[in-house]
Short mmCIF file of C-alpha atoms (C1' of nucleotides) in Angstrom, two decimals:
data_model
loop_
_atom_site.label_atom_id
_atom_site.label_comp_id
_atom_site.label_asym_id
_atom_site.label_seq_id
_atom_site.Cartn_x
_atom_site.Cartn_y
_atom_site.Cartn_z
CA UNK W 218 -4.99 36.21 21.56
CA UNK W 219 -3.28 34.05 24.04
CA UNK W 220 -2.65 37.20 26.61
CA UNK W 221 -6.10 37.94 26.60
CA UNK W 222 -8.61 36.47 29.51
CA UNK W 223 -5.99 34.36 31.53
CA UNK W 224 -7.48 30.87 30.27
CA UNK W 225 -5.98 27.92 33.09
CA UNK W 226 -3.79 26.12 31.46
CA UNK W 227 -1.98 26.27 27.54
CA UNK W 228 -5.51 26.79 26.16
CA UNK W 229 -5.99 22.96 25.44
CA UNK W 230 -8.71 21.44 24.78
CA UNK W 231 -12.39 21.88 26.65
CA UNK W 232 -10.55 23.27 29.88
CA UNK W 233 -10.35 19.93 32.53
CA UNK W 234 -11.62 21.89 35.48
CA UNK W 235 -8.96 20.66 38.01
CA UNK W 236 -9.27 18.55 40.32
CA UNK W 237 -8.98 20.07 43.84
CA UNK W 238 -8.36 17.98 47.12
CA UNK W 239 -7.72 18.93 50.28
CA UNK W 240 -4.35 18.19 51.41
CA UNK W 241 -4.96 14.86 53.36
CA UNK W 242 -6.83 13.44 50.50
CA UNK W 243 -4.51 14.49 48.32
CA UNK W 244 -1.70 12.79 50.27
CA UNK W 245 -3.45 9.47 50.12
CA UNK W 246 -3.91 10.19 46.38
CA UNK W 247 -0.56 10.58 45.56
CA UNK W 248 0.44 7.23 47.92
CA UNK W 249 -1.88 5.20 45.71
CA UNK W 250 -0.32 6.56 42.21
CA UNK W 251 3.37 6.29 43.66
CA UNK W 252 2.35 2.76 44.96
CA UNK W 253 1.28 1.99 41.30
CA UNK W 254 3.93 3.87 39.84
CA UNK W 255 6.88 1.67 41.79
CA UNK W 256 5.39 -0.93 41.43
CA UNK W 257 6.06 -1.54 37.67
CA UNK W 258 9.91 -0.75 38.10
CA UNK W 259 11.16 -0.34 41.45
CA UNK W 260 12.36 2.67 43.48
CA UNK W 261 15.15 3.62 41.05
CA UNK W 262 13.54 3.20 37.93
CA UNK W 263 10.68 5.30 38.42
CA UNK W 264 11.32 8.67 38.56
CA UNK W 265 9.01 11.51 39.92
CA UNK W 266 8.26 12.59 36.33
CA UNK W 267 6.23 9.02 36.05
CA UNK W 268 5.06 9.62 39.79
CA UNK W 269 3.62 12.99 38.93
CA UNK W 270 1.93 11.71 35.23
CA UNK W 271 0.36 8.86 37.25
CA UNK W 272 -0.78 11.35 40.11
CA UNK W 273 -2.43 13.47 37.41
CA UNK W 274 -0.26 16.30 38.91
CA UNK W 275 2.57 18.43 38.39
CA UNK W 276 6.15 17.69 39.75
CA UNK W 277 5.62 20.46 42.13
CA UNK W 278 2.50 18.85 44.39
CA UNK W 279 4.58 16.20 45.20
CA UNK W 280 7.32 18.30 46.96
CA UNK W 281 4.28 19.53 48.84
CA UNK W 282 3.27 16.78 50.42
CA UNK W 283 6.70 14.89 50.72
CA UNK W 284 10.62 16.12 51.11
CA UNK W 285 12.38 13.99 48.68
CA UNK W 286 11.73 10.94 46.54
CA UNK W 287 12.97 8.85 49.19
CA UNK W 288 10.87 10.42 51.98
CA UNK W 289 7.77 10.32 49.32
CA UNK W 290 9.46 6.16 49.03
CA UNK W 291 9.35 5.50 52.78
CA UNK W 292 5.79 7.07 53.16
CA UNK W 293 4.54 4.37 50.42
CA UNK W 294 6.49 1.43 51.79
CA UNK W 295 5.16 2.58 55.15
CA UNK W 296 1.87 2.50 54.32
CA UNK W 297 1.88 -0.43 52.43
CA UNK W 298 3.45 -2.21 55.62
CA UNK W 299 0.70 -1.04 58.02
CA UNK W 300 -1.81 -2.05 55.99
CA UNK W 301 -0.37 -5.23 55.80
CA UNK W 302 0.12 -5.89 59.60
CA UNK W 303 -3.84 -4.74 60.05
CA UNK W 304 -4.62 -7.16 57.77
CA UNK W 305 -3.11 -10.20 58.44
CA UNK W 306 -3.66 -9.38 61.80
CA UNK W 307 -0.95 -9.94 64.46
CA UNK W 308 -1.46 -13.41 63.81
CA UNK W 309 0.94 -15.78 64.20
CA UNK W 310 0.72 -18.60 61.72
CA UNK W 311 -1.59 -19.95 62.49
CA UNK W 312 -3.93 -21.82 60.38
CA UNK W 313 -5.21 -18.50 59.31
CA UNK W 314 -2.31 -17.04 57.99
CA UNK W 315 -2.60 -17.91 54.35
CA UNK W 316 -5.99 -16.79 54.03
CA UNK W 317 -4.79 -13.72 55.81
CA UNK W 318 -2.00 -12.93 53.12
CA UNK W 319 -4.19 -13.48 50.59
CA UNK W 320 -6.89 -10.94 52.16
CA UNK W 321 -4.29 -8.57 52.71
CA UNK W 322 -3.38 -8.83 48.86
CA UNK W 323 -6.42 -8.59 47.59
CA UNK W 324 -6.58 -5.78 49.45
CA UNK W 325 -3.79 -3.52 48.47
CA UNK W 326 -2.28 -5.60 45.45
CA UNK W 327 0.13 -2.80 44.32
CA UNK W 328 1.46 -2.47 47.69
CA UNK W 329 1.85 -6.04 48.13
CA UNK W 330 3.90 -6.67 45.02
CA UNK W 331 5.95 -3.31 45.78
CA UNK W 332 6.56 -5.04 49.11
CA UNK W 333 8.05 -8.44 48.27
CA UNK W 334 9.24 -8.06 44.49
CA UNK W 335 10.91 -5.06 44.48
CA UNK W 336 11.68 -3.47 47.85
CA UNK W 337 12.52 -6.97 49.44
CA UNK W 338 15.77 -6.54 47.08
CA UNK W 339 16.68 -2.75 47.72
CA UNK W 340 19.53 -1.93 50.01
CA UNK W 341 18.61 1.29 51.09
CA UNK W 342 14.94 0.18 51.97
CA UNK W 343 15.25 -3.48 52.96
CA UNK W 344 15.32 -2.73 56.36
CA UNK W 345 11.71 -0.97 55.97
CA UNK W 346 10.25 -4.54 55.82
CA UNK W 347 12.91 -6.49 57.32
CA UNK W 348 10.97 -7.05 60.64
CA UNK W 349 8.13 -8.40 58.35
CA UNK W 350 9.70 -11.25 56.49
CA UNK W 351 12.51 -11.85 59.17
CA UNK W 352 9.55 -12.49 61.36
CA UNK W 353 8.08 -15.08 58.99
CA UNK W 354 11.40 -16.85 58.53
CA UNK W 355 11.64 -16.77 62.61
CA UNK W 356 8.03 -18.25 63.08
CA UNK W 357 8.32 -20.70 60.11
CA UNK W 358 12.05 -22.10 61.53
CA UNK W 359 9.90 -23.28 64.55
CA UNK W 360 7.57 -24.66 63.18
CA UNK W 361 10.26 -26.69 60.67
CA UNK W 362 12.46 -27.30 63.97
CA UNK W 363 10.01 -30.16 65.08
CA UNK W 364 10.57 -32.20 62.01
CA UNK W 365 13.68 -31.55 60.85
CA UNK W 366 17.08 -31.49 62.30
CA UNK W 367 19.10 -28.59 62.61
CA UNK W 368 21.73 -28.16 59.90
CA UNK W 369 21.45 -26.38 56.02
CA UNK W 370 18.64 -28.45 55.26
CA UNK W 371 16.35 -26.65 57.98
CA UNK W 372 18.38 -23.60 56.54
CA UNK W 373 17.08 -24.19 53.12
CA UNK W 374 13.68 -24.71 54.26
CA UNK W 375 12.62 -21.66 56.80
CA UNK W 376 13.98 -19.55 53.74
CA UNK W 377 12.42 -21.34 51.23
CA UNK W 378 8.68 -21.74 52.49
CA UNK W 379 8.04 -17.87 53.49
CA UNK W 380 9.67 -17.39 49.99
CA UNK W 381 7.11 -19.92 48.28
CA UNK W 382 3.87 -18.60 49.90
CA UNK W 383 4.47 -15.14 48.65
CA UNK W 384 5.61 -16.48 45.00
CA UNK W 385 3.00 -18.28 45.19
CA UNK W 386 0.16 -15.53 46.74
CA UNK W 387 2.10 -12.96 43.58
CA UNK W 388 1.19 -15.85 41.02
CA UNK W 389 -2.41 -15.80 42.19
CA UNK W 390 -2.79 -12.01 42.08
CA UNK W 391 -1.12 -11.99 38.52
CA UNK W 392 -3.35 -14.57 37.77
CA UNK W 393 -6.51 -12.72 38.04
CA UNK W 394 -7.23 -13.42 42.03
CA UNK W 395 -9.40 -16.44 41.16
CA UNK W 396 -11.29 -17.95 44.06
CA UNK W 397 -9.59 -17.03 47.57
CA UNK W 398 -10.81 -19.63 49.27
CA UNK W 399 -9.67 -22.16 46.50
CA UNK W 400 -6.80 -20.17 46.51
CA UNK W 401 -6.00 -20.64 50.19
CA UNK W 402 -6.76 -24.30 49.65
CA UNK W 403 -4.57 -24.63 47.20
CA UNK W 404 -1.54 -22.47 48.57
CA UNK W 405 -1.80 -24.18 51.91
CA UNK W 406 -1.68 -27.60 50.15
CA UNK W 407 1.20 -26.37 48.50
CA UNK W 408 2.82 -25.23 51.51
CA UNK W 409 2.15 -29.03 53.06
CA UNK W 410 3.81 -30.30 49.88
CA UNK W 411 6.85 -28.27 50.13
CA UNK W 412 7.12 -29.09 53.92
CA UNK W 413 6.77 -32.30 53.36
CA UNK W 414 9.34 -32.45 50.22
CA UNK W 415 11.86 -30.77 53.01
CA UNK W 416 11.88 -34.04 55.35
CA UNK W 417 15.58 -35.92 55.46
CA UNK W 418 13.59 -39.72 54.37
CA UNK W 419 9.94 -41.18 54.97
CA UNK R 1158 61.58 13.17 48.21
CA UNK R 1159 58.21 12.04 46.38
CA UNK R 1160 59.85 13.68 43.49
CA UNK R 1161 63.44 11.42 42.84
CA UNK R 1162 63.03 8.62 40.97
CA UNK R 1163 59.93 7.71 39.66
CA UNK R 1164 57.98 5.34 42.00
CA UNK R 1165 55.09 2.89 40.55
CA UNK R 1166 52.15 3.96 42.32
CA UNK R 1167 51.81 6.66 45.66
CA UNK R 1168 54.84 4.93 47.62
CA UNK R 1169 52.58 3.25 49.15
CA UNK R 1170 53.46 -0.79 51.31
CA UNK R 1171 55.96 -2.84 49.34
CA UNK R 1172 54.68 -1.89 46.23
CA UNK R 1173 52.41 -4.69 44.61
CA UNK R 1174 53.67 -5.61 41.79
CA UNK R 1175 50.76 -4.53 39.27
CA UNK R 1176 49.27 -7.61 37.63
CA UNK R 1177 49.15 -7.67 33.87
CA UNK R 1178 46.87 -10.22 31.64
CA UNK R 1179 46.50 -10.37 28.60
CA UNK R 1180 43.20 -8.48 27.09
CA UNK R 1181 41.15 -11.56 26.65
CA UNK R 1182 41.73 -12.49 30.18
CA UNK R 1183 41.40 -8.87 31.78
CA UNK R 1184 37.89 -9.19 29.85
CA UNK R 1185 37.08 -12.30 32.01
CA UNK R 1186 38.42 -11.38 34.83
CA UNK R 1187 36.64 -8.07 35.16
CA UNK R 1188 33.31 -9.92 33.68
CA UNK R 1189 34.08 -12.26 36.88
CA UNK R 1190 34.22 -8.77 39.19
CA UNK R 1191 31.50 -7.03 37.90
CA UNK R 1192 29.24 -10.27 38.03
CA UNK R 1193 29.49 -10.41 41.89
CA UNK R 1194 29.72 -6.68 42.45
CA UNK R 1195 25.86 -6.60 40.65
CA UNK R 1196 24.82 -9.62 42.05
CA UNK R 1197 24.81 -8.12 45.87
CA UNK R 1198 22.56 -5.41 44.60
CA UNK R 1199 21.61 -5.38 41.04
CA UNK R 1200 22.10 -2.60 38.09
CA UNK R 1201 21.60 0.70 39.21
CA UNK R 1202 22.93 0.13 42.90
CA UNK R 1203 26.24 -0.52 41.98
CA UNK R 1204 28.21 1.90 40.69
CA UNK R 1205 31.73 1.81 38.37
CA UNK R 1206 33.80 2.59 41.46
CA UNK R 1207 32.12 -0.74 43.11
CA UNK R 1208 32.87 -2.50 39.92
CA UNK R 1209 36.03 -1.21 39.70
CA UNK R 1210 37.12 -1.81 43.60
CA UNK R 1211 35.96 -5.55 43.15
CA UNK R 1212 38.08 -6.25 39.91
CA UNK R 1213 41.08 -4.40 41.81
CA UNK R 1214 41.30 -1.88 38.50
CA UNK R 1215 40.91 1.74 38.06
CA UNK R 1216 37.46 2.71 36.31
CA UNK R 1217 39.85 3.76 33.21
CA UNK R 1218 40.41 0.04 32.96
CA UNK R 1219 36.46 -0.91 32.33
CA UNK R 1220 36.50 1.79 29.42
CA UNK R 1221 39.21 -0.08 27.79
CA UNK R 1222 37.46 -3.28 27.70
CA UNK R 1223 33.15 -2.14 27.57
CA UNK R 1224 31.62 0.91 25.90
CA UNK R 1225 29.62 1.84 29.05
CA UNK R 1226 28.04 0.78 32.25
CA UNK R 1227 25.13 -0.70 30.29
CA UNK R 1228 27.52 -2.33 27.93
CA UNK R 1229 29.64 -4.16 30.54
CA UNK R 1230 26.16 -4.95 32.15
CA UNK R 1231 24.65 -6.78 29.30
CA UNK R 1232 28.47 -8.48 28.86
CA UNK R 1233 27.44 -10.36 31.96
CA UNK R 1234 23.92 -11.59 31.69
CA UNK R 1235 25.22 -12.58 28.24
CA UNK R 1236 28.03 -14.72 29.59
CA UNK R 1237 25.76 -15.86 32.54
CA UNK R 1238 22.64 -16.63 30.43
CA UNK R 1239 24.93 -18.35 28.25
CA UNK R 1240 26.76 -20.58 30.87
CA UNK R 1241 23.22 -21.48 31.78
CA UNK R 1242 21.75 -22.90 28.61
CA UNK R 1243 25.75 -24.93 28.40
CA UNK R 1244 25.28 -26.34 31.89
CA UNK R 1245 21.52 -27.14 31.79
CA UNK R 1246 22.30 -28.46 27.93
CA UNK R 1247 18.79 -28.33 25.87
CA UNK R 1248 17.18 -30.36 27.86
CA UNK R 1249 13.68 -29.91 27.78
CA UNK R 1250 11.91 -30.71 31.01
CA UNK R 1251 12.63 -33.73 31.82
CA UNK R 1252 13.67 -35.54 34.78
CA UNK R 1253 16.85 -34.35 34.53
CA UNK R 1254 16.32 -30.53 34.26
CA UNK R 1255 16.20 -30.32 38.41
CA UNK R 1256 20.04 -31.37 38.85
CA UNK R 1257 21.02 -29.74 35.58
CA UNK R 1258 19.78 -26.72 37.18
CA UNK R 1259 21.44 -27.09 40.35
CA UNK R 1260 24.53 -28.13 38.39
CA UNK R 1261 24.65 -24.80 36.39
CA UNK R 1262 23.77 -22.74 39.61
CA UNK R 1263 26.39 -24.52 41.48
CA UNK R 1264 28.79 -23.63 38.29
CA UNK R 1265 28.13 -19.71 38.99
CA UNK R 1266 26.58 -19.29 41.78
CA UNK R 1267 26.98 -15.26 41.08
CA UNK R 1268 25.65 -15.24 37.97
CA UNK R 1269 22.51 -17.18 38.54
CA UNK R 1270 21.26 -15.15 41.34
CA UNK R 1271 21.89 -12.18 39.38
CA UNK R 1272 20.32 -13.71 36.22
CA UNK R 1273 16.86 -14.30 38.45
CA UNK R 1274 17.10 -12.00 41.69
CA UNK R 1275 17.64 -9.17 39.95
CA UNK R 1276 18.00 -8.32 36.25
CA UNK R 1277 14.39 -10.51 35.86
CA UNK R 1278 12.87 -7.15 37.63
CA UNK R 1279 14.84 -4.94 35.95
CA UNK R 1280 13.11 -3.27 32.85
CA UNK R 1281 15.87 -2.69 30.75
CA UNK R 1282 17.48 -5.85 30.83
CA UNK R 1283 14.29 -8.29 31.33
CA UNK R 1284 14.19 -8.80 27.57
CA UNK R 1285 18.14 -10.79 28.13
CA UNK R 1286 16.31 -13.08 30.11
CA UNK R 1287 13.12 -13.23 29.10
CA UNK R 1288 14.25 -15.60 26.41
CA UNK R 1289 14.71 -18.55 29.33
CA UNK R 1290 11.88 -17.75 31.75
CA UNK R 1291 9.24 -17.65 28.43
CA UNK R 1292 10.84 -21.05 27.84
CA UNK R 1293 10.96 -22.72 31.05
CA UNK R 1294 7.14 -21.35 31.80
CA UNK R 1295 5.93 -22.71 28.60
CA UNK R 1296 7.10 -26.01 29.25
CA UNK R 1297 5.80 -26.32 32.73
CA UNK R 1298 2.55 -24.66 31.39
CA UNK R 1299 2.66 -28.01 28.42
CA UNK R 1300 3.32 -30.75 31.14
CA UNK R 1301 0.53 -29.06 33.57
CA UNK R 1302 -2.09 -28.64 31.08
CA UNK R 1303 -2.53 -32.54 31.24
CA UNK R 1304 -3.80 -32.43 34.50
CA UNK R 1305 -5.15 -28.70 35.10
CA UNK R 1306 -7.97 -27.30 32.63
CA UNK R 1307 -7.41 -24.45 30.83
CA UNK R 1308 -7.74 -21.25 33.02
CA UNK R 1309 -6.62 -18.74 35.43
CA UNK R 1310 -5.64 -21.95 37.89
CA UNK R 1311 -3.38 -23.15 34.79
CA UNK R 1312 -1.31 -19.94 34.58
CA UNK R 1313 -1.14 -19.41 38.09
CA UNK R 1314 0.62 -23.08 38.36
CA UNK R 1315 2.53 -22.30 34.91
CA UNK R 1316 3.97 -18.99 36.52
CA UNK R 1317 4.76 -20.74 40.00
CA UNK R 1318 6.40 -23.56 39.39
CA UNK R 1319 9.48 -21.95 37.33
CA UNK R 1320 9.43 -19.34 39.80
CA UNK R 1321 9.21 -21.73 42.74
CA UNK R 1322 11.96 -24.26 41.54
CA UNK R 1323 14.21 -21.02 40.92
CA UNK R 1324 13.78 -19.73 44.40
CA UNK R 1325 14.24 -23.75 45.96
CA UNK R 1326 17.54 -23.29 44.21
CA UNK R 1327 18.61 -19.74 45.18
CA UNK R 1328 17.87 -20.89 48.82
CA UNK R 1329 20.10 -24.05 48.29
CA UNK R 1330 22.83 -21.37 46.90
CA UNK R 1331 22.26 -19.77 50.20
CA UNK R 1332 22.53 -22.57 52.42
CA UNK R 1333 25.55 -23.77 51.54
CA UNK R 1334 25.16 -26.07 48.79
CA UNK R 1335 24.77 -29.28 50.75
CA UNK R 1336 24.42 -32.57 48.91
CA UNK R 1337 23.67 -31.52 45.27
CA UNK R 1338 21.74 -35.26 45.02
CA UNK R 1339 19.76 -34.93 47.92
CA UNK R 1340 18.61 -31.44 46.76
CA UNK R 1341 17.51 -32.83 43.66
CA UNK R 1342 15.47 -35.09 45.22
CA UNK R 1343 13.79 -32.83 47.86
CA UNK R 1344 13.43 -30.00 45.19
CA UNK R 1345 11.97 -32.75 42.85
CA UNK R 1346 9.48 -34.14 45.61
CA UNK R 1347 8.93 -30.32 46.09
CA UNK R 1348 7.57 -29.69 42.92
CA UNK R 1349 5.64 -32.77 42.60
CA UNK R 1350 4.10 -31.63 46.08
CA UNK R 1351 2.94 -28.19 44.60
CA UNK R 1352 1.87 -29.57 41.43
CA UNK R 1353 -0.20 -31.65 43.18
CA UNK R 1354 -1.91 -29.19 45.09
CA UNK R 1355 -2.55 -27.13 42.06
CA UNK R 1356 -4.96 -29.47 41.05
CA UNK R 1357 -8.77 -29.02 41.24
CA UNK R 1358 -9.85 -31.52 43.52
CA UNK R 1359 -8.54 -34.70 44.81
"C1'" DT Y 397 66.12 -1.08 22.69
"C1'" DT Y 398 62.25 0.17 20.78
"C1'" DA Y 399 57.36 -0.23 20.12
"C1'" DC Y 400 53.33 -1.53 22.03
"C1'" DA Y 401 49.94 -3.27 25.13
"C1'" DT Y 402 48.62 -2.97 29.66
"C1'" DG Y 403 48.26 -0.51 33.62
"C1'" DT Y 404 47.92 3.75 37.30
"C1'" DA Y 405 46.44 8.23 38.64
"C1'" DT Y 406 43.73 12.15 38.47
"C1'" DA Y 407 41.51 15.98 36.64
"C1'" DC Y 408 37.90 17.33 33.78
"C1'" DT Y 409 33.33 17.35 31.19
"C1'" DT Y 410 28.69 15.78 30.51
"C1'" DT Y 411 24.36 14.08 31.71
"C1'" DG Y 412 20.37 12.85 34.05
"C1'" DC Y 413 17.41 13.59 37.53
"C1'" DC Y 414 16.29 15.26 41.88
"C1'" DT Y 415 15.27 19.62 43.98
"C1'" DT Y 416 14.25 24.51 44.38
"C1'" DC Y 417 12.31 28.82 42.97
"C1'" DT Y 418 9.34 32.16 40.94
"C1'" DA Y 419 5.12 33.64 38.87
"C1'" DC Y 420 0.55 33.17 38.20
"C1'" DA Y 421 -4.48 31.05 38.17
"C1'" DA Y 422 -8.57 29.69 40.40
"C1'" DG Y 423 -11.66 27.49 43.90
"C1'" DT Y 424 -13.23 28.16 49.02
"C1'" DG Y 425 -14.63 30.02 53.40
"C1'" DG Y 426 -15.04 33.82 56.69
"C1'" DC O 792 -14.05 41.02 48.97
"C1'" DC O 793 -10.01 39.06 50.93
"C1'" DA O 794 -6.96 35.73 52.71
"C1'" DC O 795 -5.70 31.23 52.08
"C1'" DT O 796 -5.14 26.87 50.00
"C1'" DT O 797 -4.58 24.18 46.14
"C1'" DG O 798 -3.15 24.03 41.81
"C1'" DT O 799 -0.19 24.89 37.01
"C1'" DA O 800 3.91 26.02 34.33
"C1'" DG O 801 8.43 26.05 33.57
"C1'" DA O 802 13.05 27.74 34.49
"C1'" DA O 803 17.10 27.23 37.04
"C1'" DG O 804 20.17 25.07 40.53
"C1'" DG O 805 22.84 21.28 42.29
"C1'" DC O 806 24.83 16.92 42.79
"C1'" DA O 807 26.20 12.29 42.06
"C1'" DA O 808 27.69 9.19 38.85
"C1'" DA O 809 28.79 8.24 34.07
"C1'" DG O 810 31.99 9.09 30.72
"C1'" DT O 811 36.48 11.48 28.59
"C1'" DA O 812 41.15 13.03 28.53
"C1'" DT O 813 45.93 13.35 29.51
"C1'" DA O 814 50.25 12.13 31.45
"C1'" DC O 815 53.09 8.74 32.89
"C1'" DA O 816 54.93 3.86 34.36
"C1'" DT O 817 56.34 -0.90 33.17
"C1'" DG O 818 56.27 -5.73 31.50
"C1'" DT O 819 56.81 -8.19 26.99
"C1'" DA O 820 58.00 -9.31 22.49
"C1'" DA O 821 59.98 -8.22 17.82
#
DNA sequence: TTACATGTATACTTTGCCTTCTACAAGTGG
DNA sequence: CCACTTGTAGAAGGCAAAGTATACATGTAA
């Protein structure tokens, strides 16, 4: 029975014909499962087993398109970074910016979350997007220098703000990405609030 | 030579003289180690040997005092989450929670980042916390629903204010801990700032 | 001084998961 | 038809870190 016309695979069910990409597709393929994958738990937490069930493919394929789990990492983080930069646009906090972050969000949500909740913490791969948020802190501590005086308090706050907007742009995607526009209204009001809030006395 | 009478440990310097506690205070004591050996890079980054280098013990010593890694871990969140709930006392909300918090964070500084940097990401151990965050988000999510209507804007401000007043404190941790008063008061205005902006319209 | 709790030191085993390897099946294009 | 790519399936291999074991040293208290 089971040796006789080589069926595909274990003879289950109506035969899923197999989804064949070619290889540059299937790169991006697997970037967009692993992206989804690590972003529930985290670069430790997720093994390649979960990568590979999310992919739809076999352990295997993914040593085919990447070296090790932490190349297959760096590719995703990678991506997810240069897809940020495009689109928020090199630009530099301006009034723009929080409509920016939110379009770049929108955009690639998984990636974003990845970015900022999980690989922000990871000591092997915080560098990867280092230049990112030490940029923010940078651009936001001169912007904070004009109004309030060097010392812990200005400290506090050029940590505290970049910190906020992406809590607060993560709270909006987990809330069901009502509204951008609102949204930017809302976060940059927020933003004001918390700059405001970070002032010595009236 | 290395073979004549029995010397404590490798010949090595003037031979420290091997502190001994008592088990209860051993327990502490490594509890204290392993607390800030996880809180520079959570669970699964840190390893026994860190744990063990930080509590100046041999890894022999943990298995004396904890089943297992996970054991020992949950030992900590345990004492931290419980140090938390003493120093913030039961009190629910009110004007008062702001400096309780900074009072407990300021009491284990360790600890509390590791309670909310870290094992609040980590699947295994969310549930430890999960009992506080639920708490603390259904409170703010009760004081905000007199002033938001019900929907996705009402759980974006119920998730982002816990989160937000968590990370104002973390980046007060970080700064130094200046003037426990005066960051009650900016954190305070803070929050008032972004609850204000949450609203619908003016 | 004897018994025990606390400690060191180090070698060993186990386990989990990444990583590699082999064998085979089936679409695709020249 | 044939070479090539893309795919499956699953068995080993290998390694780092968890966990276990044994032997010995030394304060402390009955």
């Amino acid at each position: 029975m089971s040796t006789a016309a080589g069926q595909s695979q274990h003879e289950a069910g109506p035969a899923r014909p197999v989804r064949r990409l070619r290889r540059a597709e299937r790169r991006e393929q697997i970037l967009d499962a692993a992206t989804r994958a690590f972003a529930r738990a985290g670069y430790a937490a997720t093994g390649l087993d979960d990568i590979a069930a999310e992919a739809e493919l076999t352990r295997a394929m993914l040593y085919r398109h990447f070296d090790s789990k932490a190349d297959l990492y760096r590719a995703v983080l990678d991506r997810a970074c240069t897809r940020l930069a495009e689109a928020t646009g090199a630009d530099n906090f301006d009034d723009d910016a929080i409509p920016a972050l939110l379009r770049a969000a929108a955009a690639d949500p998984d990636g974003f979350r990845l970015l900022f909740r999980y690989a922000a913490r990871e000591p092997d791969f915080r560098e990867l997007i280092d230049s990112i948020t030490a940029a923010s802190r940078e651009v936001g501590r001169r912007n904070l220098a004009r109004v309030i005086p060097e010392g812990p308090w200005l400290d506090w706050a050029a940590n505290l703000i970049p910190a906020f907007t992406l809590e607060a742009v993560i709270a909006w995607l987990d809330a069901g990405q009502p509204d951008s526009d609102q949204a930017a209204d809302r976060i940059t009001a927020a933003v004001h609030g918390v700059m405001a809030a970070a002032h010595p006395t009236p």
